[in-house]
Coordinates of C-alpha atoms in Angstrom, one line a residue:
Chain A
X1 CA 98.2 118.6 104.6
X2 CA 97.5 114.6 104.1
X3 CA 97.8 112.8 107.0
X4 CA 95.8 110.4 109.9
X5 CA 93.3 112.0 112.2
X6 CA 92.5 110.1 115.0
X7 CA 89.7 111.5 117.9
X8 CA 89.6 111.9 120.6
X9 CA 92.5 111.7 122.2
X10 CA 92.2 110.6 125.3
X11 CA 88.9 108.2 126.0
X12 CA 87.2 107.0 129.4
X13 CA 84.4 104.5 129.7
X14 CA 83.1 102.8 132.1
X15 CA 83.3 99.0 132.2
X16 CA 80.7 97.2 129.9
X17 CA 80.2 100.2 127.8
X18 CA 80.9 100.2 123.6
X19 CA 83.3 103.0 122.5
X20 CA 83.9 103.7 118.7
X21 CA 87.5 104.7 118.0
X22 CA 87.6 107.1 115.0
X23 CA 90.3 107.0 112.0
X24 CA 90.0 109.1 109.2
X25 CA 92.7 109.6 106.4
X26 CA 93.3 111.7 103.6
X27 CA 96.6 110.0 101.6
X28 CA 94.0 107.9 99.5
X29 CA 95.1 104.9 100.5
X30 CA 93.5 101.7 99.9
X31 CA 94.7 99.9 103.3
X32 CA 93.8 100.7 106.7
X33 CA 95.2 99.2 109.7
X34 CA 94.3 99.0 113.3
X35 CA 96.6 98.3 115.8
X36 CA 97.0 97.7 119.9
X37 CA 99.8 98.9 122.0
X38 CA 100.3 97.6 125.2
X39 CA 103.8 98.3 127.4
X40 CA 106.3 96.3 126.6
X41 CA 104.5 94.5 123.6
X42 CA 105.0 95.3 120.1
X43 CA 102.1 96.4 117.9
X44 CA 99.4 94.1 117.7
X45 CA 97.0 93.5 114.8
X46 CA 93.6 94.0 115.8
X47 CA 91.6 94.4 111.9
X48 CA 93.0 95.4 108.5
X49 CA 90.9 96.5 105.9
X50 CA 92.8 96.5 101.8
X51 CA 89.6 98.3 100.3
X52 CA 86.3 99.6 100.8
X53 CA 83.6 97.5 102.1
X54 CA 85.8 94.8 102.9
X55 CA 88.2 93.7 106.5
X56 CA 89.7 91.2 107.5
X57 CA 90.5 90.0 111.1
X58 CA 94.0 90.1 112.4
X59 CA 95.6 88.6 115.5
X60 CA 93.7 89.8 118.5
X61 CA 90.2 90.7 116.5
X62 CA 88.0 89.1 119.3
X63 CA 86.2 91.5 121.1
X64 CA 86.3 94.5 118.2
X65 CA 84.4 95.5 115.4
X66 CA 85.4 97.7 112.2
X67 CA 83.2 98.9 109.5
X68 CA 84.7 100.3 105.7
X69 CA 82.0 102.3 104.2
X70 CA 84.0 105.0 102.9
X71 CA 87.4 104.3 101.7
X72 CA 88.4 107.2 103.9
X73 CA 87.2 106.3 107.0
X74 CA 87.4 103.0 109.3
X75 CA 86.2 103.4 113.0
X76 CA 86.9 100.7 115.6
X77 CA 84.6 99.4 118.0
X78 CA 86.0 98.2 121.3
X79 CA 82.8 96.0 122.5
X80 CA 81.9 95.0 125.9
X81 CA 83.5 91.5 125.3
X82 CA 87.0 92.7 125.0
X83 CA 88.2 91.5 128.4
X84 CA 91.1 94.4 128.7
X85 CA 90.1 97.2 126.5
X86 CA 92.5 99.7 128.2
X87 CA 95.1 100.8 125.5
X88 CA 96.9 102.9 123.2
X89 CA 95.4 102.4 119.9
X90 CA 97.0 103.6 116.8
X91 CA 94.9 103.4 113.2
X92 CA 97.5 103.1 110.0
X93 CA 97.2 103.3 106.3
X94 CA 99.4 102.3 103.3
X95 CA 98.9 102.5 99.6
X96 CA 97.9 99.2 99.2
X97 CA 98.1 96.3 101.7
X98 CA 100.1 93.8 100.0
X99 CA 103.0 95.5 98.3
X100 CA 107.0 94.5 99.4
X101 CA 108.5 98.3 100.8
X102 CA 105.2 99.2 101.6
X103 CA 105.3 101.7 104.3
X104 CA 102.5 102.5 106.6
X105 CA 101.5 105.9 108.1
X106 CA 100.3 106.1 111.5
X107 CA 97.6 108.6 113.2
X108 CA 98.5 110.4 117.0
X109 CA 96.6 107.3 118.3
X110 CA 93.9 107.3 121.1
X111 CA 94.4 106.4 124.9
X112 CA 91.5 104.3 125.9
X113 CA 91.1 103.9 129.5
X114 CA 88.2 102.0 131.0
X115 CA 87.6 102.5 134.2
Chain B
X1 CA 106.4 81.2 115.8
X2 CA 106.9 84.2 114.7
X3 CA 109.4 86.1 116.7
X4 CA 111.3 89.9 116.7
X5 CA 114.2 90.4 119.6
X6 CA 115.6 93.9 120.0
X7 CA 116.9 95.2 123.6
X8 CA 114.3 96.7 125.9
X9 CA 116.7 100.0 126.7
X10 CA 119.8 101.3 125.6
X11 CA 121.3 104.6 127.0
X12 CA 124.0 106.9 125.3
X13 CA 125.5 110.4 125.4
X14 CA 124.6 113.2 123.3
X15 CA 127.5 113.3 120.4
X16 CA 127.8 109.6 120.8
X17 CA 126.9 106.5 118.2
X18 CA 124.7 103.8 118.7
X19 CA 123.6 100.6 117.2
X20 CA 120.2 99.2 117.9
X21 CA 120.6 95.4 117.0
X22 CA 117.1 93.5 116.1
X23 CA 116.3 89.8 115.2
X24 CA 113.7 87.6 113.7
X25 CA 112.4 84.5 112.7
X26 CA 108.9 85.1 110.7
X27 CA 107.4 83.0 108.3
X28 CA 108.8 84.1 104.7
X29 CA 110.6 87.9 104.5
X30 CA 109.2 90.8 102.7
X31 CA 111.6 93.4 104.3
X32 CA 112.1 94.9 107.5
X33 CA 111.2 98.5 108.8
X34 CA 112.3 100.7 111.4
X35 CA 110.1 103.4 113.0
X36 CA 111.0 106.3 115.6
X37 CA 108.2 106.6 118.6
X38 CA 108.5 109.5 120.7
X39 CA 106.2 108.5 124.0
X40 CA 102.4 109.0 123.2
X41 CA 103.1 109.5 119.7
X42 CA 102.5 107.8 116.8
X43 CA 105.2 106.1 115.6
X44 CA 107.3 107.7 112.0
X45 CA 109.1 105.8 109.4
X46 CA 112.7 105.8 109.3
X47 CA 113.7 103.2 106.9
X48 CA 113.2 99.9 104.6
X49 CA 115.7 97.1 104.2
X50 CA 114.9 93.9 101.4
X51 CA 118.0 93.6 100.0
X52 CA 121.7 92.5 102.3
X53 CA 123.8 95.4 103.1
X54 CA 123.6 99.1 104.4
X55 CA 121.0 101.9 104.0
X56 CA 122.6 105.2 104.9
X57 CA 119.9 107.7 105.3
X58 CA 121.8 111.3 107.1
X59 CA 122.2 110.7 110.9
X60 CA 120.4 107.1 110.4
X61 CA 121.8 104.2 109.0
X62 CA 120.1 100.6 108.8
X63 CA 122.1 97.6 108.0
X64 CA 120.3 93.7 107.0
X65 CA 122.0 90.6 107.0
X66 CA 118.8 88.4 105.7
X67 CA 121.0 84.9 106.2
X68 CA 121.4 85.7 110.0
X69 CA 117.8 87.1 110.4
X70 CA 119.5 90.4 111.9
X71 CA 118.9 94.2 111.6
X72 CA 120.6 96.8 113.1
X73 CA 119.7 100.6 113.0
X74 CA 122.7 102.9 113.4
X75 CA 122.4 106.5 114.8
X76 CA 125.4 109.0 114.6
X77 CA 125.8 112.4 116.3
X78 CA 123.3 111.7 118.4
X79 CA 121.0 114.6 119.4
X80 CA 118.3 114.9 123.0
X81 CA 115.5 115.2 120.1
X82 CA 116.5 111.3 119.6
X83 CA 115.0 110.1 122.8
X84 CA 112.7 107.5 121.6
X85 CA 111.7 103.8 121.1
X86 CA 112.4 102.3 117.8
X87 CA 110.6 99.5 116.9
X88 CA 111.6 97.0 114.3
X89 CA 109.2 95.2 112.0
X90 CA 109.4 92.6 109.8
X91 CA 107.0 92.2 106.9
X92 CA 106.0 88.3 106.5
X93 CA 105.2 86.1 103.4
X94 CA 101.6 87.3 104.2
X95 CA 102.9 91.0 103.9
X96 CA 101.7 91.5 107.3
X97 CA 103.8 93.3 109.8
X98 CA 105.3 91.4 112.5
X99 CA 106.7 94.3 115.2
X100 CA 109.1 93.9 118.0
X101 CA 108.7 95.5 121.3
X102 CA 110.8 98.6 120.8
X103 CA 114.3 99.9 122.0
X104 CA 113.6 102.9 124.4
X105 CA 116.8 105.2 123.6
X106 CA 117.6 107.4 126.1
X107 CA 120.4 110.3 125.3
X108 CA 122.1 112.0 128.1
X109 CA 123.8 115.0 127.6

């Protein structure tokens, strides 16, 4: 079956500690999306990432990192500089990032919880 | 600024219809989405509006008026699996999603 995997699925860390978030897809699509949901808030744009070895930063990038080696694969890293780390975080791809009707498919999402 | 309204809650019965109402102002319009979220889930595509007028889609219909920056999702017949949140997003001129926070549906039978 194609789909989004996202592990693990719950997360704790202690304060001041880096955690890597992992996404990994299987649709072959060239975009990948990162995303933070807080209650309340709609999704927010944390990195997006339109083809391998390349990302770009989206609205709230400060404090995270991404990497693209492999066009099926990009982790997040939530850095001890993000000041409120503790979210759901849900990894999306499409076919290609800029493309009208372009629907993205989301992963089960990971519950970070820093502690 | 970019900006998407859509009610925080809305309650209904089991059987019943009911209309989900979402608004925007973004910079430039590339069509707007609606997705299903069942709590601690990731959220599923339900539809794609670019052009005026009504999407029927089974139990789901999705309506866009583009001059009054308004969507509305319709759901008919409605069923205890439909407790939810939909979320409404807008794609901008940038063909980046702008998302509102989500309508929490909740069905009682």
């Amino acid at each position: 079956d194609g789909g989004i995997t996202q592990s693990p699925k719950y997360l704790f860390r202690k304060e001041g500690q880096n955690v890597t978030l992992s996404c990994e897809q299987n649709l072959n699509h060239d975009a990948m999306y990162w995303y933070r949901q807080d209650p309340g808030q709609g999704l927010r744009l944390i990195y997006y990432s339109q083809i391998v070895n390349d990302f770009q930063k989206g609205d709230i990038a400060e404090g995270y990192s991404v990497s693209r080696e492999k066009k099926e694969s990009f982790p997040l890293t939530v850095t001890s500089a993000q000041k409120n780390p503790t979210a759901f975080y849900l990894c999306a791809s499409s076919i290609i990032a800029q493309g009208v009707g372009n629907e993205q498919f989301f992963g089960p999402g990971t519950r970070l919880t820093v502690l | 600024g970019q900006n998407i309204d859509q009610p925080t809650e809305m309650t209904a019965t089991e059987g019943a219809i009911v209309q989900i109402n979402c608004t925007y102002q973004t910079s430039g319009f590339n069509g707007l989405f609606w997705y299903q979220q069942h709590a601690g889930e990731a959220p599923t595509f339900l539809s794609y509006n670019v052009l005026d007028g009504l999407e029927e889609k089974g139990r789901f219909s999705s309506f866009l008026s583009r001059s009054k920056g308004y969507s509305y999702l319709l759901l008919k017949e409605l069923q205890m699996k439909d407790s939810a949140s939909y979320l409404c997003a807008v794609m901008d001129s940038n063909y980046q999603l702008i998302w509102g926070a989500g309508t929490k549906l909740i069905i009682k039978p």
